[in-house]
């Protein structure tokens, strides 16, 4: 039993770490070596793959991705938390329906609205702008954010709100000074999941941005398409690795809090 | 400082759950009032209505002279200690205590920037008051700790500190001792009494524990099913319970109740028969069914009766079924015929389980209740 469990875990680790290692390994090979022996470790370290990869995707798309992800989170987390707080703590007529509508958004593939969205954005003058992209990202990420945070707010004992109310807190002051800090584990969870999703987001960026304005996934995708005519696969591997690094850093930074939140999922006094 | 008054207050949850029914109660300025009753009796609802955490369905609540039905909790000048303390988990003890003061006295961030002198003075004042309270409650060493790093007793003190630092008009306490272990509870009980004496702030204290009620309250209000049963000083409630429910609820072990009849100037229930003193209103109920109430502590071993005279009129014979030694006394489960009777006996008693012995009752401590209305006949 123990051996079987170990084997299953080992297989899962291999499935997750394997591709990562493979990409890292191939990102420092030469193109000839890559095709000659794709599974063996590199003999010569070809670091210039990274400069080629970086130039190809462009610093601009890296920065754009960074802006899109960070700006989205800056708006998304407070807005999502405020909505989730209301859903969790304040019963009002039609609450269930409104909540269900929000959750319904999670089941709606975003490329289904791509065409109406493009038309709408064109009329509003938001097409091919970063703030337009951020707006769409915030809207699309709200369902998941509200869904997760509602659970966290529900776990906060009612007495804390009442205590703050008696202490003299207005509803907004109570929210920002007591409730918002208490769902920090939840904010970390939705923050990381959204960050990963947004960093890798392709379809919306694809239809809303064009030309100079591109994000990292767009840059890498166009690079991959270019491989039909050119053969710089190792440069592509290097670019992919560059794209992965920020996400890995964020994950490693918040790993403990993430695990804590997954296990506890509640705030205890 | 101010008193609190309930004037014909009712609270209905949903469509037809009546939690508090036509409550009339005046709590005097500076008084320690205990609301006591079994769970679901409406005591916590009543307290939460004073706090403004529950809306009043009908009637008025007054704090001082002011009707507060529509006043939000923060403007009622009250402080509340919750059963689970409700400390803010992400703030340390200092911030927990200072939180209310900061909310009330420090205006917004921009104001603080534009009035640095005033802001500094207020902050210093808050600091002084927080430290004063912390010293008073002996929690000064823990000011920088988070609530989760404190023991139950320490958390309890922080919750108290948060309440008293604001010097409110009224303290509301919702079973604040029920999460403490037995020893700490007794200790904290005494401290709360001392604290109340020192501060003299009107206090409304909710508990289901009749010992807490008896020991702490200037007056106690006993509630059942949303209805106030009796409100008086602890001794009065104990000696002259208004009805069978109060008689059974106050006192430990609880009062014995025996279905009886008034016949020929005597109250007779099963094998028990006691004369009613001259002028007792029970004499007017000749032939009627009543409930006879005897407190366990009004029953004595006939051989150790002490100041209680032993005569055939107040003596009955019983079998000792179970004897529980508590150290300072025995709790004896007696049987008179088929009827079980509880008695607390002096440890000097020589009775053993299975013995048949004589017991005497202090006749003036007998209680009679109407069999139908359950009201005391007195």
mmCIF file with all atom_site columns, C-alpha atoms in Angstrom, chain B residues 21-124:
data_model
loop_
_atom_site.group_PDB
_atom_site.id
_atom_site.type_symbol
_atom_site.label_atom_id
_atom_site.label_alt_id
_atom_site.label_comp_id
_atom_site.label_asym_id
_atom_site.label_entity_id
_atom_site.label_seq_id
_atom_site.pdbx_PDB_ins_code
_atom_site.Cartn_x
_atom_site.Cartn_y
_atom_site.Cartn_z
_atom_site.occupancy
_atom_site.B_iso_or_equiv
_atom_site.pdbx_formal_charge
_atom_site.auth_seq_id
_atom_site.auth_comp_id
_atom_site.auth_asym_id
_atom_site.auth_atom_id
_atom_site.pdbx_PDB_model_num
ATOM 1   C CA . UNK B 1 21  ? -42.655 38.783 24.986 1.00 0.00 ? 21  UNK B CA 1
ATOM 2   C CA . UNK B 1 22  ? -43.825 42.094 26.456 1.00 0.00 ? 22  UNK B CA 1
ATOM 3   C CA . UNK B 1 23  ? -40.750 42.669 28.596 1.00 0.00 ? 23  UNK B CA 1
ATOM 4   C CA . UNK B 1 24  ? -40.935 45.420 31.210 1.00 0.00 ? 24  UNK B CA 1
ATOM 5   C CA . UNK B 1 25  ? -37.743 45.882 33.147 1.00 0.00 ? 25  UNK B CA 1
ATOM 6   C CA . UNK B 1 26  ? -35.977 48.851 34.687 1.00 0.00 ? 26  UNK B CA 1
ATOM 7   C CA . UNK B 1 27  ? -32.263 48.604 35.325 1.00 0.00 ? 27  UNK B CA 1
ATOM 8   C CA . UNK B 1 28  ? -31.100 51.361 37.621 1.00 0.00 ? 28  UNK B CA 1
ATOM 9   C CA . UNK B 1 29  ? -28.093 53.564 37.075 1.00 0.00 ? 29  UNK B CA 1
ATOM 10  C CA . UNK B 1 30  ? -25.014 51.736 38.359 1.00 0.00 ? 30  UNK B CA 1
ATOM 11  C CA . UNK B 1 31  ? -26.860 48.496 38.960 1.00 0.00 ? 31  UNK B CA 1
ATOM 12  C CA . UNK B 1 32  ? -25.503 45.011 38.201 1.00 0.00 ? 32  UNK B CA 1
ATOM 13  C CA . UNK B 1 33  ? -28.455 43.243 36.636 1.00 0.00 ? 33  UNK B CA 1
ATOM 14  C CA . UNK B 1 34  ? -28.260 39.593 35.709 1.00 0.00 ? 34  UNK B CA 1
ATOM 15  C CA . UNK B 1 35  ? -30.574 38.129 33.105 1.00 0.00 ? 35  UNK B CA 1
ATOM 16  C CA . UNK B 1 36  ? -30.785 34.415 33.719 1.00 0.00 ? 36  UNK B CA 1
ATOM 17  C CA . UNK B 1 37  ? -32.739 31.525 32.296 1.00 0.00 ? 37  UNK B CA 1
ATOM 18  C CA . UNK B 1 38  ? -32.408 28.317 30.307 1.00 0.00 ? 38  UNK B CA 1
ATOM 19  C CA . UNK B 1 39  ? -31.202 28.498 26.707 1.00 0.00 ? 39  UNK B CA 1
ATOM 20  C CA . UNK B 1 40  ? -33.807 29.940 24.384 1.00 0.00 ? 40  UNK B CA 1
ATOM 21  C CA . UNK B 1 41  ? -35.445 31.998 27.108 1.00 0.00 ? 41  UNK B CA 1
ATOM 22  C CA . UNK B 1 42  ? -34.783 35.295 25.355 1.00 0.00 ? 42  UNK B CA 1
ATOM 23  C CA . UNK B 1 43  ? -32.108 36.674 27.666 1.00 0.00 ? 43  UNK B CA 1
ATOM 24  C CA . UNK B 1 44  ? -29.446 37.051 24.990 1.00 0.00 ? 44  UNK B CA 1
ATOM 25  C CA . UNK B 1 45  ? -31.981 38.551 22.596 1.00 0.00 ? 45  UNK B CA 1
ATOM 26  C CA . UNK B 1 46  ? -32.895 41.097 25.256 1.00 0.00 ? 46  UNK B CA 1
ATOM 27  C CA . UNK B 1 47  ? -29.222 41.973 25.721 1.00 0.00 ? 47  UNK B CA 1
ATOM 28  C CA . UNK B 1 48  ? -28.643 42.263 21.985 1.00 0.00 ? 48  UNK B CA 1
ATOM 29  C CA . UNK B 1 49  ? -31.603 44.608 21.737 1.00 0.00 ? 49  UNK B CA 1
ATOM 30  C CA . UNK B 1 50  ? -29.946 46.937 24.250 1.00 0.00 ? 50  UNK B CA 1
ATOM 31  C CA . UNK B 1 51  ? -26.793 46.753 22.133 1.00 0.00 ? 51  UNK B CA 1
ATOM 32  C CA . UNK B 1 52  ? -28.724 47.490 18.980 1.00 0.00 ? 52  UNK B CA 1
ATOM 33  C CA . UNK B 1 53  ? -27.651 44.247 17.344 1.00 0.00 ? 53  UNK B CA 1
ATOM 34  C CA . UNK B 1 54  ? -31.284 43.135 17.152 1.00 0.00 ? 54  UNK B CA 1
ATOM 35  C CA . UNK B 1 55  ? -34.160 45.322 16.116 1.00 0.00 ? 55  UNK B CA 1
ATOM 36  C CA . UNK B 1 56  ? -37.013 45.812 18.545 1.00 0.00 ? 56  UNK B CA 1
ATOM 37  C CA . UNK B 1 57  ? -40.271 44.520 17.086 1.00 0.00 ? 57  UNK B CA 1
ATOM 38  C CA . UNK B 1 58  ? -42.488 46.346 19.539 1.00 0.00 ? 58  UNK B CA 1
ATOM 39  C CA . UNK B 1 59  ? -42.051 48.609 22.546 1.00 0.00 ? 59  UNK B CA 1
ATOM 40  C CA . UNK B 1 60  ? -39.248 50.940 23.559 1.00 0.00 ? 60  UNK B CA 1
ATOM 41  C CA . UNK B 1 61  ? -35.755 50.588 24.934 1.00 0.00 ? 61  UNK B CA 1
ATOM 42  C CA . UNK B 1 62  ? -34.338 53.511 26.867 1.00 0.00 ? 62  UNK B CA 1
ATOM 43  C CA . UNK B 1 63  ? -30.754 54.150 27.842 1.00 0.00 ? 63  UNK B CA 1
ATOM 44  C CA . UNK B 1 64  ? -30.855 56.955 30.343 1.00 0.00 ? 64  UNK B CA 1
ATOM 45  C CA . UNK B 1 65  ? -33.699 59.166 29.184 1.00 0.00 ? 65  UNK B CA 1
ATOM 46  C CA . UNK B 1 66  ? -33.083 58.491 25.502 1.00 0.00 ? 66  UNK B CA 1
ATOM 47  C CA . UNK B 1 67  ? -35.179 56.118 23.427 1.00 0.00 ? 67  UNK B CA 1
ATOM 48  C CA . UNK B 1 68  ? -32.618 54.135 21.467 1.00 0.00 ? 68  UNK B CA 1
ATOM 49  C CA . UNK B 1 69  ? -34.739 51.849 19.267 1.00 0.00 ? 69  UNK B CA 1
ATOM 50  C CA . UNK B 1 70  ? -33.413 53.478 16.104 1.00 0.00 ? 70  UNK B CA 1
ATOM 51  C CA . UNK B 1 71  ? -29.969 54.496 17.342 1.00 0.00 ? 71  UNK B CA 1
ATOM 52  C CA . UNK B 1 72  ? -27.128 52.489 15.750 1.00 0.00 ? 72  UNK B CA 1
ATOM 53  C CA . UNK B 1 73  ? -24.969 50.453 18.171 1.00 0.00 ? 73  UNK B CA 1
ATOM 54  C CA . UNK B 1 74  ? -21.978 52.769 17.906 1.00 0.00 ? 74  UNK B CA 1
ATOM 55  C CA . UNK B 1 75  ? -23.996 55.755 19.071 1.00 0.00 ? 75  UNK B CA 1
ATOM 56  C CA . UNK B 1 76  ? -25.542 54.077 22.093 1.00 0.00 ? 76  UNK B CA 1
ATOM 57  C CA . UNK B 1 77  ? -22.426 54.466 24.231 1.00 0.00 ? 77  UNK B CA 1
ATOM 58  C CA . UNK B 1 78  ? -22.382 50.854 25.319 1.00 0.00 ? 78  UNK B CA 1
ATOM 59  C CA . UNK B 1 79  ? -19.690 48.204 25.375 1.00 0.00 ? 79  UNK B CA 1
ATOM 60  C CA . UNK B 1 80  ? -20.178 44.492 25.078 1.00 0.00 ? 80  UNK B CA 1
ATOM 61  C CA . UNK B 1 81  ? -18.203 41.449 26.123 1.00 0.00 ? 81  UNK B CA 1
ATOM 62  C CA . UNK B 1 82  ? -19.032 38.470 23.938 1.00 0.00 ? 82  UNK B CA 1
ATOM 63  C CA . UNK B 1 83  ? -19.152 34.836 24.966 1.00 0.00 ? 83  UNK B CA 1
ATOM 64  C CA . UNK B 1 84  ? -16.293 33.952 22.597 1.00 0.00 ? 84  UNK B CA 1
ATOM 65  C CA . UNK B 1 85  ? -14.618 37.324 23.350 1.00 0.00 ? 85  UNK B CA 1
ATOM 66  C CA . UNK B 1 86  ? -14.641 38.342 19.655 1.00 0.00 ? 86  UNK B CA 1
ATOM 67  C CA . UNK B 1 87  ? -11.129 39.761 19.814 1.00 0.00 ? 87  UNK B CA 1
ATOM 68  C CA . UNK B 1 88  ? -9.754  40.911 16.483 1.00 0.00 ? 88  UNK B CA 1
ATOM 69  C CA . UNK B 1 89  ? -7.362  38.038 15.662 1.00 0.00 ? 89  UNK B CA 1
ATOM 70  C CA . UNK B 1 90  ? -5.054  40.088 13.444 1.00 0.00 ? 90  UNK B CA 1
ATOM 71  C CA . UNK B 1 91  ? -4.450  42.818 16.011 1.00 0.00 ? 91  UNK B CA 1
ATOM 72  C CA . UNK B 1 92  ? -2.320  42.591 19.107 1.00 0.00 ? 92  UNK B CA 1
ATOM 73  C CA . UNK B 1 93  ? -3.759  43.166 22.568 1.00 0.00 ? 93  UNK B CA 1
ATOM 74  C CA . UNK B 1 94  ? -2.851  46.860 22.536 1.00 0.00 ? 94  UNK B CA 1
ATOM 75  C CA . UNK B 1 95  ? -4.596  47.475 19.223 1.00 0.00 ? 95  UNK B CA 1
ATOM 76  C CA . UNK B 1 96  ? -7.598  45.432 20.287 1.00 0.00 ? 96  UNK B CA 1
ATOM 77  C CA . UNK B 1 97  ? -8.080  47.681 23.293 1.00 0.00 ? 97  UNK B CA 1
ATOM 78  C CA . UNK B 1 98  ? -7.237  50.897 21.449 1.00 0.00 ? 98  UNK B CA 1
ATOM 79  C CA . UNK B 1 99  ? -9.385  50.089 18.402 1.00 0.00 ? 99  UNK B CA 1
ATOM 80  C CA . UNK B 1 100 ? -12.615 51.586 19.707 1.00 0.00 ? 100 UNK B CA 1
ATOM 81  C CA . UNK B 1 101 ? -10.889 54.718 21.002 1.00 0.00 ? 101 UNK B CA 1
ATOM 82  C CA . UNK B 1 102 ? -9.133  55.299 17.714 1.00 0.00 ? 102 UNK B CA 1
ATOM 83  C CA . UNK B 1 103 ? -12.348 54.861 15.759 1.00 0.00 ? 103 UNK B CA 1
ATOM 84  C CA . UNK B 1 104 ? -14.155 57.344 17.941 1.00 0.00 ? 104 UNK B CA 1
ATOM 85  C CA . UNK B 1 105 ? -11.543 59.940 18.677 1.00 0.00 ? 105 UNK B CA 1
ATOM 86  C CA . UNK B 1 106 ? -9.067  59.972 15.829 1.00 0.00 ? 106 UNK B CA 1
ATOM 87  C CA . UNK B 1 107 ? -10.587 61.378 12.706 1.00 0.00 ? 107 UNK B CA 1
ATOM 88  C CA . UNK B 1 108 ? -9.522  60.341 9.207  1.00 0.00 ? 108 UNK B CA 1
ATOM 89  C CA . UNK B 1 109 ? -6.002  60.036 7.926  1.00 0.00 ? 109 UNK B CA 1
ATOM 90  C CA . UNK B 1 110 ? -6.100  63.406 6.153  1.00 0.00 ? 110 UNK B CA 1
ATOM 91  C CA . UNK B 1 111 ? -7.277  65.180 9.285  1.00 0.00 ? 111 UNK B CA 1
ATOM 92  C CA . UNK B 1 112 ? -4.383  63.607 11.174 1.00 0.00 ? 112 UNK B CA 1
ATOM 93  C CA . UNK B 1 113 ? -1.963  64.909 8.541  1.00 0.00 ? 113 UNK B CA 1
ATOM 94  C CA . UNK B 1 114 ? -3.382  68.416 8.667  1.00 0.00 ? 114 UNK B CA 1
ATOM 95  C CA . UNK B 1 115 ? -3.646  68.550 12.475 1.00 0.00 ? 115 UNK B CA 1
ATOM 96  C CA . UNK B 1 116 ? -0.435  66.839 13.598 1.00 0.00 ? 116 UNK B CA 1
ATOM 97  C CA . UNK B 1 117 ? -0.520  68.486 17.038 1.00 0.00 ? 117 UNK B CA 1
ATOM 98  C CA . UNK B 1 118 ? -4.072  67.448 17.869 1.00 0.00 ? 118 UNK B CA 1
ATOM 99  C CA . UNK B 1 119 ? -3.522  63.965 16.459 1.00 0.00 ? 119 UNK B CA 1
ATOM 100 C CA . UNK B 1 120 ? -0.415  63.494 18.594 1.00 0.00 ? 120 UNK B CA 1
ATOM 101 C CA . UNK B 1 121 ? -2.205  64.665 21.739 1.00 0.00 ? 121 UNK B CA 1
ATOM 102 C CA . UNK B 1 122 ? -5.127  62.315 21.112 1.00 0.00 ? 122 UNK B CA 1
ATOM 103 C CA . UNK B 1 123 ? -2.788  59.401 20.386 1.00 0.00 ? 123 UNK B CA 1
ATOM 104 C CA . UNK B 1 124 ? -0.920  60.017 23.632 1.00 0.00 ? 124 UNK B CA 1
#
